[in-house]
Coordinates of C-alpha atoms in Angstrom, one line a residue:
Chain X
X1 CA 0.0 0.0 0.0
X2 CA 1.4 3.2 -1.3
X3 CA 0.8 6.1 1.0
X4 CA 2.3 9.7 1.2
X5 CA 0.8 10.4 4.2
X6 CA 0.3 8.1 8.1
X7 CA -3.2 6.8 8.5
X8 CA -4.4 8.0 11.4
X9 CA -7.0 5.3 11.7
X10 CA -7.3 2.3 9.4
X11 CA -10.9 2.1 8.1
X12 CA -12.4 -1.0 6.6
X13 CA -11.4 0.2 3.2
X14 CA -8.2 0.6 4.2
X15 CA -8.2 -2.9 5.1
X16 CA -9.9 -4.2 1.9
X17 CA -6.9 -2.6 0.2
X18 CA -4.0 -4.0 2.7
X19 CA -5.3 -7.4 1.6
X20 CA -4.8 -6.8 -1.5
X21 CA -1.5 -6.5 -1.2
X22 CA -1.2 -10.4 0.5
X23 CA -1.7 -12.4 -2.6
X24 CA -2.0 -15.2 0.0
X25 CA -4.9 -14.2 2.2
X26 CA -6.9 -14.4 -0.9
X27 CA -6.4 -18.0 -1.2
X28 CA -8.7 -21.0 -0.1
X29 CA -8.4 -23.7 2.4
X30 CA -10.3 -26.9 2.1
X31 CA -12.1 -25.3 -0.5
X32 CA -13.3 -22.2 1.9
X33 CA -11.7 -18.8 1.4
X34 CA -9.0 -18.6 3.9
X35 CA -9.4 -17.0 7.5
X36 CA -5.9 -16.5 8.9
X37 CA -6.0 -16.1 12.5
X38 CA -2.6 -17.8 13.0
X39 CA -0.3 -14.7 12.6
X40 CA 1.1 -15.1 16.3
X41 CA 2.9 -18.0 14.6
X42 CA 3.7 -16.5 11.8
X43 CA 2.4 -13.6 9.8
X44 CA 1.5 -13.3 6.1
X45 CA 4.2 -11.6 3.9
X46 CA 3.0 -8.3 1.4
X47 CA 4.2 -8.4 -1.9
X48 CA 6.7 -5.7 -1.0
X49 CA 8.6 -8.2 0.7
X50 CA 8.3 -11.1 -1.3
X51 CA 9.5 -8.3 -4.1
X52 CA 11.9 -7.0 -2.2
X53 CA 13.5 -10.5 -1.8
X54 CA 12.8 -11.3 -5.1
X55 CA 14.5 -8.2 -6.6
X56 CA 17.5 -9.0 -4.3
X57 CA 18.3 -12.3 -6.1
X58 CA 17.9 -11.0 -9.4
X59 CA 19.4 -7.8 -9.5
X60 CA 21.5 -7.4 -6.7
X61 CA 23.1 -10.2 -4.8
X62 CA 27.2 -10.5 -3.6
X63 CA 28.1 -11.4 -0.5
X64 CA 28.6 -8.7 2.0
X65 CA 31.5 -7.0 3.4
X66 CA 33.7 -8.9 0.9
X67 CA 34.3 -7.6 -2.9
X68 CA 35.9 -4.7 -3.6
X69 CA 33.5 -4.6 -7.1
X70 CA 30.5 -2.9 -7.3
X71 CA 28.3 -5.4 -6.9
X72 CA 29.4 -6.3 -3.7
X73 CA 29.6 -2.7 -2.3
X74 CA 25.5 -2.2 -3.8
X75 CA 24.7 -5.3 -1.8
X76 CA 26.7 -4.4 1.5
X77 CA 25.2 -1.1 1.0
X78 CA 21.8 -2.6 0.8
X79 CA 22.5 -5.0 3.8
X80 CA 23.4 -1.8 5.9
X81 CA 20.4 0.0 4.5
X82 CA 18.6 -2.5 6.6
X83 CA 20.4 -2.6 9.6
X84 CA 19.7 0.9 9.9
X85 CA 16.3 0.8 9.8
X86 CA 16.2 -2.1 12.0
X87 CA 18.2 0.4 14.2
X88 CA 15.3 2.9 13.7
X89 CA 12.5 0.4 13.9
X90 CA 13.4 0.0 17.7
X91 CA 15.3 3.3 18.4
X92 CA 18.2 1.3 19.0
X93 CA 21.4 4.7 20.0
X94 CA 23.5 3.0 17.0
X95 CA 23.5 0.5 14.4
X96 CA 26.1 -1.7 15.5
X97 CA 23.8 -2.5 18.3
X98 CA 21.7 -4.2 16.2
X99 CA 22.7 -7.9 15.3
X100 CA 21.1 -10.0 12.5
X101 CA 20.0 -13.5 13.9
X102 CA 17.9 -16.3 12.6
X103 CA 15.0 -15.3 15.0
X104 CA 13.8 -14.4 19.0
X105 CA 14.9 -18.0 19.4
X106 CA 18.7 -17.5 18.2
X107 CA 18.9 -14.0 19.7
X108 CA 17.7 -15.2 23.5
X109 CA 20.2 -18.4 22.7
X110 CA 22.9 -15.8 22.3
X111 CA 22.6 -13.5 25.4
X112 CA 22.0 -17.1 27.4
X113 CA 25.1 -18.7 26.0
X114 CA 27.4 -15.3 25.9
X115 CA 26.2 -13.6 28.8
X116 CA 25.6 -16.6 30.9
X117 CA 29.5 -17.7 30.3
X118 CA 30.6 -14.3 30.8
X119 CA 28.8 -13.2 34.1
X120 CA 26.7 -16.3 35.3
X121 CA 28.9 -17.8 38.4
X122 CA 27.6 -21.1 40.4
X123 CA 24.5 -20.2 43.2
X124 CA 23.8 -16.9 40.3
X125 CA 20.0 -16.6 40.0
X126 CA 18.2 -15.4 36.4
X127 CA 14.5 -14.6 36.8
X128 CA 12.0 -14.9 34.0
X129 CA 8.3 -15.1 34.2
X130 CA 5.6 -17.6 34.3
X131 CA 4.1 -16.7 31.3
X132 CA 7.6 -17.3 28.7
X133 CA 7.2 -19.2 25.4
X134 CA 9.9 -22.2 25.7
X135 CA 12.2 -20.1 23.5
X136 CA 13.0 -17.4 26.8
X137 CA 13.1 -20.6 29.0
X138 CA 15.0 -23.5 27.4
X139 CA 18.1 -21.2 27.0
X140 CA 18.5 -19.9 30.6
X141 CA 17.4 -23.4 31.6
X142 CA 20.6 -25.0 29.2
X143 CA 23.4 -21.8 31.2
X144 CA 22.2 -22.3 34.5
X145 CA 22.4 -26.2 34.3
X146 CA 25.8 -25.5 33.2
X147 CA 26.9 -22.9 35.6
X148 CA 24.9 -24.3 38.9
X149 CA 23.4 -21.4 38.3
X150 CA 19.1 -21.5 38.9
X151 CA 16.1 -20.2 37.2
X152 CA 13.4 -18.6 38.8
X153 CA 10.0 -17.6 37.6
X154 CA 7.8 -14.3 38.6
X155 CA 4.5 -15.7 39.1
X156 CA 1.7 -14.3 37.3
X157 CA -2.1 -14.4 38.7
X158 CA -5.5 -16.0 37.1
X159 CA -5.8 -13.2 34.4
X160 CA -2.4 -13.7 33.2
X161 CA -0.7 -10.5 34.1
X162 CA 2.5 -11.0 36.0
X163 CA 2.3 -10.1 39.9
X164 CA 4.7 -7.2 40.1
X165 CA 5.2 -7.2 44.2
X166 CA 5.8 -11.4 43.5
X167 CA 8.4 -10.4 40.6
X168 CA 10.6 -7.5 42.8
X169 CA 10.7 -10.2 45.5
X170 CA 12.4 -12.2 43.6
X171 CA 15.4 -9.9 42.5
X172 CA 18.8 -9.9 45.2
X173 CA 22.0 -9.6 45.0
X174 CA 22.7 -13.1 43.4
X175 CA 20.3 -12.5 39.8
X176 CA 22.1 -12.0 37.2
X177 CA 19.9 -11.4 34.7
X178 CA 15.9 -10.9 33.8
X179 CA 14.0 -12.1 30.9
X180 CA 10.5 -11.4 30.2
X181 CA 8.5 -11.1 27.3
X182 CA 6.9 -7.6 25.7
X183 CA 3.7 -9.7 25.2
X184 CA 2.7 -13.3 26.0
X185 CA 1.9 -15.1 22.9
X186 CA -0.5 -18.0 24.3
X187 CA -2.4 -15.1 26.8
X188 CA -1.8 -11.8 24.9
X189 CA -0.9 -10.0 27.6
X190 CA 1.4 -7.0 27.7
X191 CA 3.9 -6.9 30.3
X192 CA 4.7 -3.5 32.0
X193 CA 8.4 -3.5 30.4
X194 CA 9.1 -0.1 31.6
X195 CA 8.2 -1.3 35.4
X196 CA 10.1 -4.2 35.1
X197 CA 13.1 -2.4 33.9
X198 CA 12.9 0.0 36.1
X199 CA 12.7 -2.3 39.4
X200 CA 15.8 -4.8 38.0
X201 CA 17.6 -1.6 37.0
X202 CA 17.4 -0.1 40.6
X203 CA 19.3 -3.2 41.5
X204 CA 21.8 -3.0 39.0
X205 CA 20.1 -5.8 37.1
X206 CA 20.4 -6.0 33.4
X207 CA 16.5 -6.9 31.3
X208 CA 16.3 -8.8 27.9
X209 CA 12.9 -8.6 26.5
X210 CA 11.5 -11.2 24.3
X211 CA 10.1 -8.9 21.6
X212 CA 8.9 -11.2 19.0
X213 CA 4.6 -11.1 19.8
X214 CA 5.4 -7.2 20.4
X215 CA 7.3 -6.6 17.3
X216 CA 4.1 -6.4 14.7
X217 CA 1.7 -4.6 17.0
X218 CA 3.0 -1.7 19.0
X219 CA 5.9 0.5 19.0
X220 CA 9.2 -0.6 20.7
X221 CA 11.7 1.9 21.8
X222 CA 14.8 0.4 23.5
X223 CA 16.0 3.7 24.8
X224 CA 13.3 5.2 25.9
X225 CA 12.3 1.7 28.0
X226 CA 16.1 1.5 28.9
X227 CA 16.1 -2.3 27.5
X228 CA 19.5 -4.1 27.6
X229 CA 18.6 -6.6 25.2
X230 CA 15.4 -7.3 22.9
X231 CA 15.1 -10.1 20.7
X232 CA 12.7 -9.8 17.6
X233 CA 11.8 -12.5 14.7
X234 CA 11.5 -11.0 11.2
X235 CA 8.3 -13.5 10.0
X236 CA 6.1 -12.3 12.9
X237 CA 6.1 -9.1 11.6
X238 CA 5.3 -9.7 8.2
X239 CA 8.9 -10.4 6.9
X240 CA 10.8 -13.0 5.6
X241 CA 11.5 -16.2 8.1
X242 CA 15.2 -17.5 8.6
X243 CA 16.0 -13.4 9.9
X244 CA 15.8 -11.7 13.0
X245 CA 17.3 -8.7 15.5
X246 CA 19.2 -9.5 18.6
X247 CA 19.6 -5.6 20.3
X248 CA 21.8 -5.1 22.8
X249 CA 23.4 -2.1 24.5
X250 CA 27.0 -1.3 23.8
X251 CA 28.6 -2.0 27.2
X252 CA 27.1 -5.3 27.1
X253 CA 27.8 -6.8 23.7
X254 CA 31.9 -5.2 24.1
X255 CA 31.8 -7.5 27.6
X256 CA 30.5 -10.4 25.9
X257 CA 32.1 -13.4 24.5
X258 CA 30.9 -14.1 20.7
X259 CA 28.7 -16.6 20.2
X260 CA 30.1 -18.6 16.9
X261 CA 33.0 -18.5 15.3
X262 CA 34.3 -18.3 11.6
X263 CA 34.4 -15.6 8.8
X264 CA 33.0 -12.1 9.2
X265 CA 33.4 -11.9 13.4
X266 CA 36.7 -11.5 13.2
X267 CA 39.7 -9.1 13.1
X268 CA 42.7 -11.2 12.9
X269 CA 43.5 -14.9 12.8
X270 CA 46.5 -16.9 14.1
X271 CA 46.2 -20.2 15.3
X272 CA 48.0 -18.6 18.7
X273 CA 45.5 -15.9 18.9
X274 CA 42.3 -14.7 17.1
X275 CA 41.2 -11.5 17.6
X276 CA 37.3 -9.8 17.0
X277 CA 35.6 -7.5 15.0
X278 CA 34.1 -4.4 16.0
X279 CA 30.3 -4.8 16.9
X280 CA 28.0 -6.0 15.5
X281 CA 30.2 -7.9 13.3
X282 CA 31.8 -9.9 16.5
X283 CA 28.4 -11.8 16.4
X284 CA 27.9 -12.4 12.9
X285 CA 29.9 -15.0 12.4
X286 CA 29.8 -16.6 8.3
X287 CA 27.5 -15.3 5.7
X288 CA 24.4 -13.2 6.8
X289 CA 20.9 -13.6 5.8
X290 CA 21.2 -10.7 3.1
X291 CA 18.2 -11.7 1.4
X292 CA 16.5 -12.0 4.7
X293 CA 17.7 -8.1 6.3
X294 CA 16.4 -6.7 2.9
X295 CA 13.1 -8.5 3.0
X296 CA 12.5 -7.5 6.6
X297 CA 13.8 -4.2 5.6
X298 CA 11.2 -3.4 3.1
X299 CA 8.5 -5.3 5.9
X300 CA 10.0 -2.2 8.3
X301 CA 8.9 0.3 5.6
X302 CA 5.5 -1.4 5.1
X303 CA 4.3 -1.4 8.7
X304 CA 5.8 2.4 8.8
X305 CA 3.9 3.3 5.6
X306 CA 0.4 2.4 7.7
X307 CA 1.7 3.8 10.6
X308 CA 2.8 1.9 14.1
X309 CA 0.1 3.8 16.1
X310 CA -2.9 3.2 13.4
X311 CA -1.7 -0.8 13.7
X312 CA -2.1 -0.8 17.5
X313 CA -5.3 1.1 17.6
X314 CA -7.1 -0.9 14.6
X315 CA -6.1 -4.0 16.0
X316 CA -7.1 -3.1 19.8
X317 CA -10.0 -2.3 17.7
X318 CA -10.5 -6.2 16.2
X319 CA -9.4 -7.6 19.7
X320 CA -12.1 -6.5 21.5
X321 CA -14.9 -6.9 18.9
X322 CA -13.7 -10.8 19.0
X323 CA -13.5 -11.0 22.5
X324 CA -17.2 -9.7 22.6
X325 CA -18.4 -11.4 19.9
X326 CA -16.8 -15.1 20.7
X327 CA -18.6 -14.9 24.6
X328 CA -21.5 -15.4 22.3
X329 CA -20.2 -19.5 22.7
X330 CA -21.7 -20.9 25.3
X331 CA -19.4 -22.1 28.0
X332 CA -16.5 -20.1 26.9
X333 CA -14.0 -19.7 29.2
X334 CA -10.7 -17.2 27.7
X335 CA -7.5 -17.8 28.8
X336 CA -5.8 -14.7 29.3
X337 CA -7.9 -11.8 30.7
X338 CA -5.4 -8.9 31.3
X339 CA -6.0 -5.3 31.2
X340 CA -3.4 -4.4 28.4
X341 CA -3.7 -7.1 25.4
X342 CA -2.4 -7.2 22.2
X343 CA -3.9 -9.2 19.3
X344 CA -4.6 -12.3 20.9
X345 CA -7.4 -14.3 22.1
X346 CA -7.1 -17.7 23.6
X347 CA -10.1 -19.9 25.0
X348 CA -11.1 -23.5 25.5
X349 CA -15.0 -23.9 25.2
X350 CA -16.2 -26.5 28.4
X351 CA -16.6 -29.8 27.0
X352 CA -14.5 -29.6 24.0
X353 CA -10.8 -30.3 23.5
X354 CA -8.8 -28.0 21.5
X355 CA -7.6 -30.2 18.9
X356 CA -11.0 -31.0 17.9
X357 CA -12.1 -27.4 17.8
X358 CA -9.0 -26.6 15.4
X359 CA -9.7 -29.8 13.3
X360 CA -13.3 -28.7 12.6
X361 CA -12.6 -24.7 11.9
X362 CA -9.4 -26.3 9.5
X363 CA -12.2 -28.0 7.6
X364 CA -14.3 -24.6 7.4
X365 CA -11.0 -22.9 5.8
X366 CA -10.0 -20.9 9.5
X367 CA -6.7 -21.1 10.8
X368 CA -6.2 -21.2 14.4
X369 CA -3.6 -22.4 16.7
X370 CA -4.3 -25.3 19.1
X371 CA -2.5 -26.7 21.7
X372 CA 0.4 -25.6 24.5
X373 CA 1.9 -22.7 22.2
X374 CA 5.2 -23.9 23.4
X375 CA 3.9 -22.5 27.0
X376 CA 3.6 -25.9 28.9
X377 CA 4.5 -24.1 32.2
X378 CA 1.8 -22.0 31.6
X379 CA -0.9 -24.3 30.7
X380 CA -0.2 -26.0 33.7
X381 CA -0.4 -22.9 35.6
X382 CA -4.1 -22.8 34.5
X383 CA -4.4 -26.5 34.3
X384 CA -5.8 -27.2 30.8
X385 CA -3.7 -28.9 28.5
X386 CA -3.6 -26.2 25.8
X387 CA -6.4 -23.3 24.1
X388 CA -7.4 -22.5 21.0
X389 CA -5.9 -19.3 20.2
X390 CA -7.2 -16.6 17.2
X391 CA -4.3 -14.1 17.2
X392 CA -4.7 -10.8 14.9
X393 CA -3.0 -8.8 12.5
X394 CA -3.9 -5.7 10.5
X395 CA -5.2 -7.5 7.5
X396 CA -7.9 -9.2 9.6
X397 CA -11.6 -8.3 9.6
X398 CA -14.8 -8.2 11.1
X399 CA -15.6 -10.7 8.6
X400 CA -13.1 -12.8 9.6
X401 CA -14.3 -12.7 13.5
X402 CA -17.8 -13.4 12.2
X403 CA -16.5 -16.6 10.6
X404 CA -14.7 -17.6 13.8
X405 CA -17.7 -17.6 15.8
X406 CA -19.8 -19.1 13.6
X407 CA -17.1 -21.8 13.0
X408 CA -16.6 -22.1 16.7
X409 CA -20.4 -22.4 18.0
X410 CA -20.2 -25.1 14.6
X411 CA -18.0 -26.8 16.2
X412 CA -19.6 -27.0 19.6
X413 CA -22.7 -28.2 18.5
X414 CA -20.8 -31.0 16.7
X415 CA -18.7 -32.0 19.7
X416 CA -21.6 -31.7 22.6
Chain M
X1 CA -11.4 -60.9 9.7
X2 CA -8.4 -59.9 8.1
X3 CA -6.7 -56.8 8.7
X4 CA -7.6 -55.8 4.8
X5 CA -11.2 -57.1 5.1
X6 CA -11.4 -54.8 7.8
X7 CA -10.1 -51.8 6.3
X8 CA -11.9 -52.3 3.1
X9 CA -15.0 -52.4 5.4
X10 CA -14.2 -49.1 6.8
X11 CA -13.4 -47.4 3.5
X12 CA -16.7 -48.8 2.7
X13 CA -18.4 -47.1 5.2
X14 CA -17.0 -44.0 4.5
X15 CA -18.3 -43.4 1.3
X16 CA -21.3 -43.0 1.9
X17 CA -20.4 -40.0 3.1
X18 CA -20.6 -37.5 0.8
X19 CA -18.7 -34.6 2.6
X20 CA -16.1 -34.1 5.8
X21 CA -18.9 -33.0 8.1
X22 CA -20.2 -36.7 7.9
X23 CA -17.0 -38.0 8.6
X24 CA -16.4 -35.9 11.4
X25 CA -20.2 -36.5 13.1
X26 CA -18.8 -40.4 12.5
X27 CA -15.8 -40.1 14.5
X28 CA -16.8 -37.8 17.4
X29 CA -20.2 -40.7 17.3
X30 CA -17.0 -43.5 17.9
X31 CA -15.2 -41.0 20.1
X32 CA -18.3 -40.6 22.1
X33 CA -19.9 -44.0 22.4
X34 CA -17.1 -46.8 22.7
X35 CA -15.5 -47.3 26.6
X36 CA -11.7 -47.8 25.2
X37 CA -9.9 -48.5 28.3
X38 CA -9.4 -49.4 31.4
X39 CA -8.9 -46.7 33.7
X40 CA -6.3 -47.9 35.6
X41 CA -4.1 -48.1 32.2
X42 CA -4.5 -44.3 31.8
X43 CA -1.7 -43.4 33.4
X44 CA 2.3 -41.8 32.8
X45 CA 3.3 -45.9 31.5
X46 CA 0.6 -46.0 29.1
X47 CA 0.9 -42.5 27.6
X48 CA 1.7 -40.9 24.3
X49 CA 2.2 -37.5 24.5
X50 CA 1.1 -35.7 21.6
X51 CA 1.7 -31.9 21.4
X52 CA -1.9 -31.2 20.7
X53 CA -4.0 -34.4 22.4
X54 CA -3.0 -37.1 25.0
X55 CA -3.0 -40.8 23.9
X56 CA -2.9 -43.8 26.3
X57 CA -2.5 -47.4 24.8
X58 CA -2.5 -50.4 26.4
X59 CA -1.7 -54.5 24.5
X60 CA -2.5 -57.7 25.8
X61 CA -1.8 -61.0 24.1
X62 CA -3.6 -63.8 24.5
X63 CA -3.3 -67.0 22.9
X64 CA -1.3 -65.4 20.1
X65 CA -3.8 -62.9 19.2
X66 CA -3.2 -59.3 20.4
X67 CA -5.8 -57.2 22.0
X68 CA -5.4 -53.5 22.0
X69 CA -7.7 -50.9 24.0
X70 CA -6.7 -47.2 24.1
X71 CA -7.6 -43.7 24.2
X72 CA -7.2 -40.0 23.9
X73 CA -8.6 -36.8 25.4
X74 CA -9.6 -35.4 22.4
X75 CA -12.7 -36.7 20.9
X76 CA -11.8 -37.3 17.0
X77 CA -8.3 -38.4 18.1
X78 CA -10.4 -41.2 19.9
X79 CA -12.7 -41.7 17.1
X80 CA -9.8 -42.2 14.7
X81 CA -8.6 -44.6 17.4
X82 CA -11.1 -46.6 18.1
X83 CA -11.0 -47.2 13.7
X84 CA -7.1 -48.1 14.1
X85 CA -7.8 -50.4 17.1
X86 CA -11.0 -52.1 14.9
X87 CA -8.1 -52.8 12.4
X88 CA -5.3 -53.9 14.2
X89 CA -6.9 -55.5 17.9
X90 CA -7.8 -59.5 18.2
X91 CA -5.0 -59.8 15.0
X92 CA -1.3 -61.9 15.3
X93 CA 1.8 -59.7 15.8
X94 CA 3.0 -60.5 12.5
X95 CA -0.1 -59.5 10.9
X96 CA 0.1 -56.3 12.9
X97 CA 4.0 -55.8 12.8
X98 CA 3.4 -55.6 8.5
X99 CA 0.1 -54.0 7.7
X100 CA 0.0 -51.4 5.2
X101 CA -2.7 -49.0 7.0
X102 CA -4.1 -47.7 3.7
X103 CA -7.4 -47.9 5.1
X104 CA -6.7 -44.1 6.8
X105 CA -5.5 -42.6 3.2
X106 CA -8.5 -43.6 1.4
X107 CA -11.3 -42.6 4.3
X108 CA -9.6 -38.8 3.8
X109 CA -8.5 -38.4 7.0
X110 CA -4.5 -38.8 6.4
X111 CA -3.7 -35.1 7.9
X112 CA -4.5 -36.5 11.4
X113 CA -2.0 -39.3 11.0
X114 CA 0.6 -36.7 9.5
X115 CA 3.5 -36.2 12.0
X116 CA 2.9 -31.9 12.2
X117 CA -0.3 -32.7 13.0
X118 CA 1.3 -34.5 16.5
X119 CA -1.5 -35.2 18.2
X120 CA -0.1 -39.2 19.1
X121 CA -1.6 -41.5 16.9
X122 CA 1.2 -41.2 14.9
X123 CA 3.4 -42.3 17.6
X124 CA 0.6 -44.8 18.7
X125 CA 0.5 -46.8 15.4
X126 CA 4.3 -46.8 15.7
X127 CA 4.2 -48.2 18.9
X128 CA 1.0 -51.2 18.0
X129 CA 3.3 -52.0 15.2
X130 CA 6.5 -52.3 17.6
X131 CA 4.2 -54.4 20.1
X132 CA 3.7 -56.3 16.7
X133 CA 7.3 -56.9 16.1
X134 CA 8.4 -57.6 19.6
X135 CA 5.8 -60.4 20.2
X136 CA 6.7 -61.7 16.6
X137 CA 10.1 -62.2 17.7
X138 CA 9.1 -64.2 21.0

């Protein structure tokens, strides 16, 4: 969508023509034109990426940092082009804070392995929350075992917003680290970043925020929330997969180990003594992701050209007419009832499992997620063994939700 | 019966359903109606953990003839299971060790033996056919 000027509010024409421009949302499934309410997964790519990436192959690609020909400079020059706006996507103080990862997952890995060698000792504590997707658990859980270091988790209480006095309580001189997510993906809540910065912060506590649900729905500025780290997936916010951001602050990437080795991260090699690149290339070890930075580059410039604030507003928008709208099923209970949500819904209807619910909307072409959304801990805080979750992007519509609840009361009346 | 005499049974049955909401009413009916197991086998020895439904499967052989009984906490999971135990229980091991389970192919409901889907009956026709094997080798 070509537009000179921000939205200030995206109307259901301005809807109609965002879809046109993702060829795949006008597909069918099983026969049914598609509803894709799965975008907490994975989101749906614009043609200005697919382009973008497209273009890139043909016309453009070298590897980076490399060739002293032209071809290689346009491409290194393109690659850079997207690290800066990456840089400016998050208000990140300078570019070679930003570091291109595969994804959240690779980004968390990398603060877990590098920081946790670096500063994690034996008896060292690292708090997270109760509400983490395996990705911001797994990693910690891997360090810690190795260090004798040990995890502990913030509780959170039956709406599924984290219980702030429970978290602070948790914080003493022995945690090293905290890692929470921006927004839950299983519960949709949005976690008080700026609170829980501030508290680990007047402790001397460094924060890495799992950004990844936050990334394609709200505006993220690393400064102004005084983040140490954030860790972001390109394909959740409507760019390419394989490509991510890892941010981290200066003082703490310079004090940290790299992660891999091999081409690119380095300054000079002996085989007495290596020695590292400048950031961010000390972390980008081998060939980047080009392809991938300039397709999330030109996703950057799409969400920018609707505008950041438009996005959050529509989709609060969508959120609650599905929320209201889906208590229509009778014996609905939703999972996830915070005060500040973002984009997702996620409910189990009494007397129905999940996976039967998702099999039956799958035949009537909508696509939800069912199951433990890689939140087992979380599940089993509530004790159901997983939800059906409809999670929302900017190209959904009321149409959509209609078809949901239709599809879900459907369901129901089969299953009963 | 013979494991294929069953199965072309059940792929008779099937057709006369003209569309998947049939199908689906059929399998939630069998999901519904049949008592699978005994209670006391639905625990952590007898489980298959699926990411998106719970499986529990339990074989005894008698007389050379295996007897399967099993179930899920998902309803067409169950229904899909209580088809794959008409198949394979009350058969030998070898018999059960090397069927070909077209039967689920042909019926249209292949996406809920497809391993993304991971709800366990993957994993549970794995394990009937390694019961299969293992008592074949006795």
């Amino acid at each position: 969508m070509e537009v000179s000027t921000k939205i200030e509010r995206i109307s259901a024409a301005d809807v109609a023509r965002i879809r046109q421009d993702f060829p795949l949302l006008a597909q069918k499934m099983n026969g049914k034109p598609i509803v894709f309410l799965d975008s907490a997964a994975s989101s749906q790519k614009p043609n200005k990426v697919i382009d973008a990436v497209s273009d890139y192959y043909r016309k453009l690609h070298a590897n980076v940092h490399r060739g002293v020909y032209q071809l290689s400079q346009d491409a290194t020059a393109a690659f850079e082009v997207g690290r800066e706006k990456a840089r400016a996507f998050i208000n990140a103080a300078s570019s070679s804070e930003v570091i291109f990862v595969r994804g959240a997952t690779e980004g968390i890995n990398l603060v877990a392995s590098s920081f946790g060698r670096k500063f994690l000792r034996q008896g060292d504590e690292v708090v997270v929350t109760a509400m983490e997707h395996h990705s911001n658990i797994v990693p910690w859980q891997l360090i810690c075992e190795e260090k004798g270091a040990f995890l502990r988790v913030a509780p959170i209480n039956d709406a599924g917003e984290l219980i702030m006095s429970e978290f602070e309580k948790l914080l003493n001189d022995k945690t090293r680290i905290v890692a929470a997510t921006y927004v839950s993906n299983a519960l949709g809540t949005v976690n008080p970043v700026a609170e829980i910065v501030a508290l680990a912060h007047a402790r001397g506590i460094p924060v890495l925020v799992d950004g990844a649900q936050a990334a394609p729905h709200m505006k993220m500025d690393v400064q102004q929330l005084d983040i140490d780290f954030l860790a972001f997936s390109g394909h959740k916010m409507f760019g390419p997969t394989g490509i991510g951001v890892l941010y981290g602050k200066e003082k703490w990437l310079n004090a940290m180990p790299p992660y891999h080795g091999g081409g690119e991260m380095i300054k000079s090699v002996t085989f007495e003594k290596t020695t590292y690149a400048e950031l961010p290339h000390k972390f980008e070890a081998g060939t980047p992701d080009i392809s991938g930075v300039i397709g999330l580059a030109a996703a950057i410039d799409y969400i920018q050209e609707i505008g950041q604030d438009a996005i959050a507003q529509y989709e609060n928008e969508l959120l609650a007419y599905a929320t209201s709208r889906l208590k229509e099923v009778e014996g609905i209970r939703f999972i996830g009832t915070a005060r500040y949500k973002a984009s997702v819904v996620s409910f189990i209807v009494e007397g129905t499992h999940p996976y039967d619910v998702g099999a039956i909307l799958d035949k009537l072409g909508i696509a939800v997620r069912t199951g433990h959304h890689c939140t087992q801990p979380l599940m089993d805080r509530f004790g159901i063994p997983g939800t059906v979750r409809a999670s929302l992007a900017f190209y959904n519509t009321h149409d959509d939700i209609d078809r949901l609840v239709e599809g879900v009361k459907k369901a129901v009346s089969m299953l009963r | 019966m013979s494991i294929n005499d069953i199965q072309d049974e059940i792929i008779e049955e099937f057709s006369l359903f003209d569309d998947w909401m049939g199908k689906y009413e059929y399998l939630i009916d069998l999901g519904k109606n049949l008592p699978l197991i005994d209670e006391r086998y639905k625990d952590e020895e007898h489980l298959i953990k699926g990411c998106q439904s719970l499986v529990w499967l339990h074989a005894e052989v008698k007389d050379g003839i295996v007897a399967f009984t099993a179930d899920s906490d998902a309803i067409i999971t169950k229904g899909i299971i209580a088809l794959l135990i008409r198949v394979l229980s009350h058969q030998s091991p070898e018999a059960i060790a090397n069927t070909d389970l077209y039967f689920i192919g042909r019926i249209g409901l292949k996406e809920h033996l497809s391993p993304t889907r991971s709800n366990g009956l993957l994993s549970m026709v794995k394990q009937m056919k390694l019961y299969g094997l293992a008592l074949q080798a006795k």
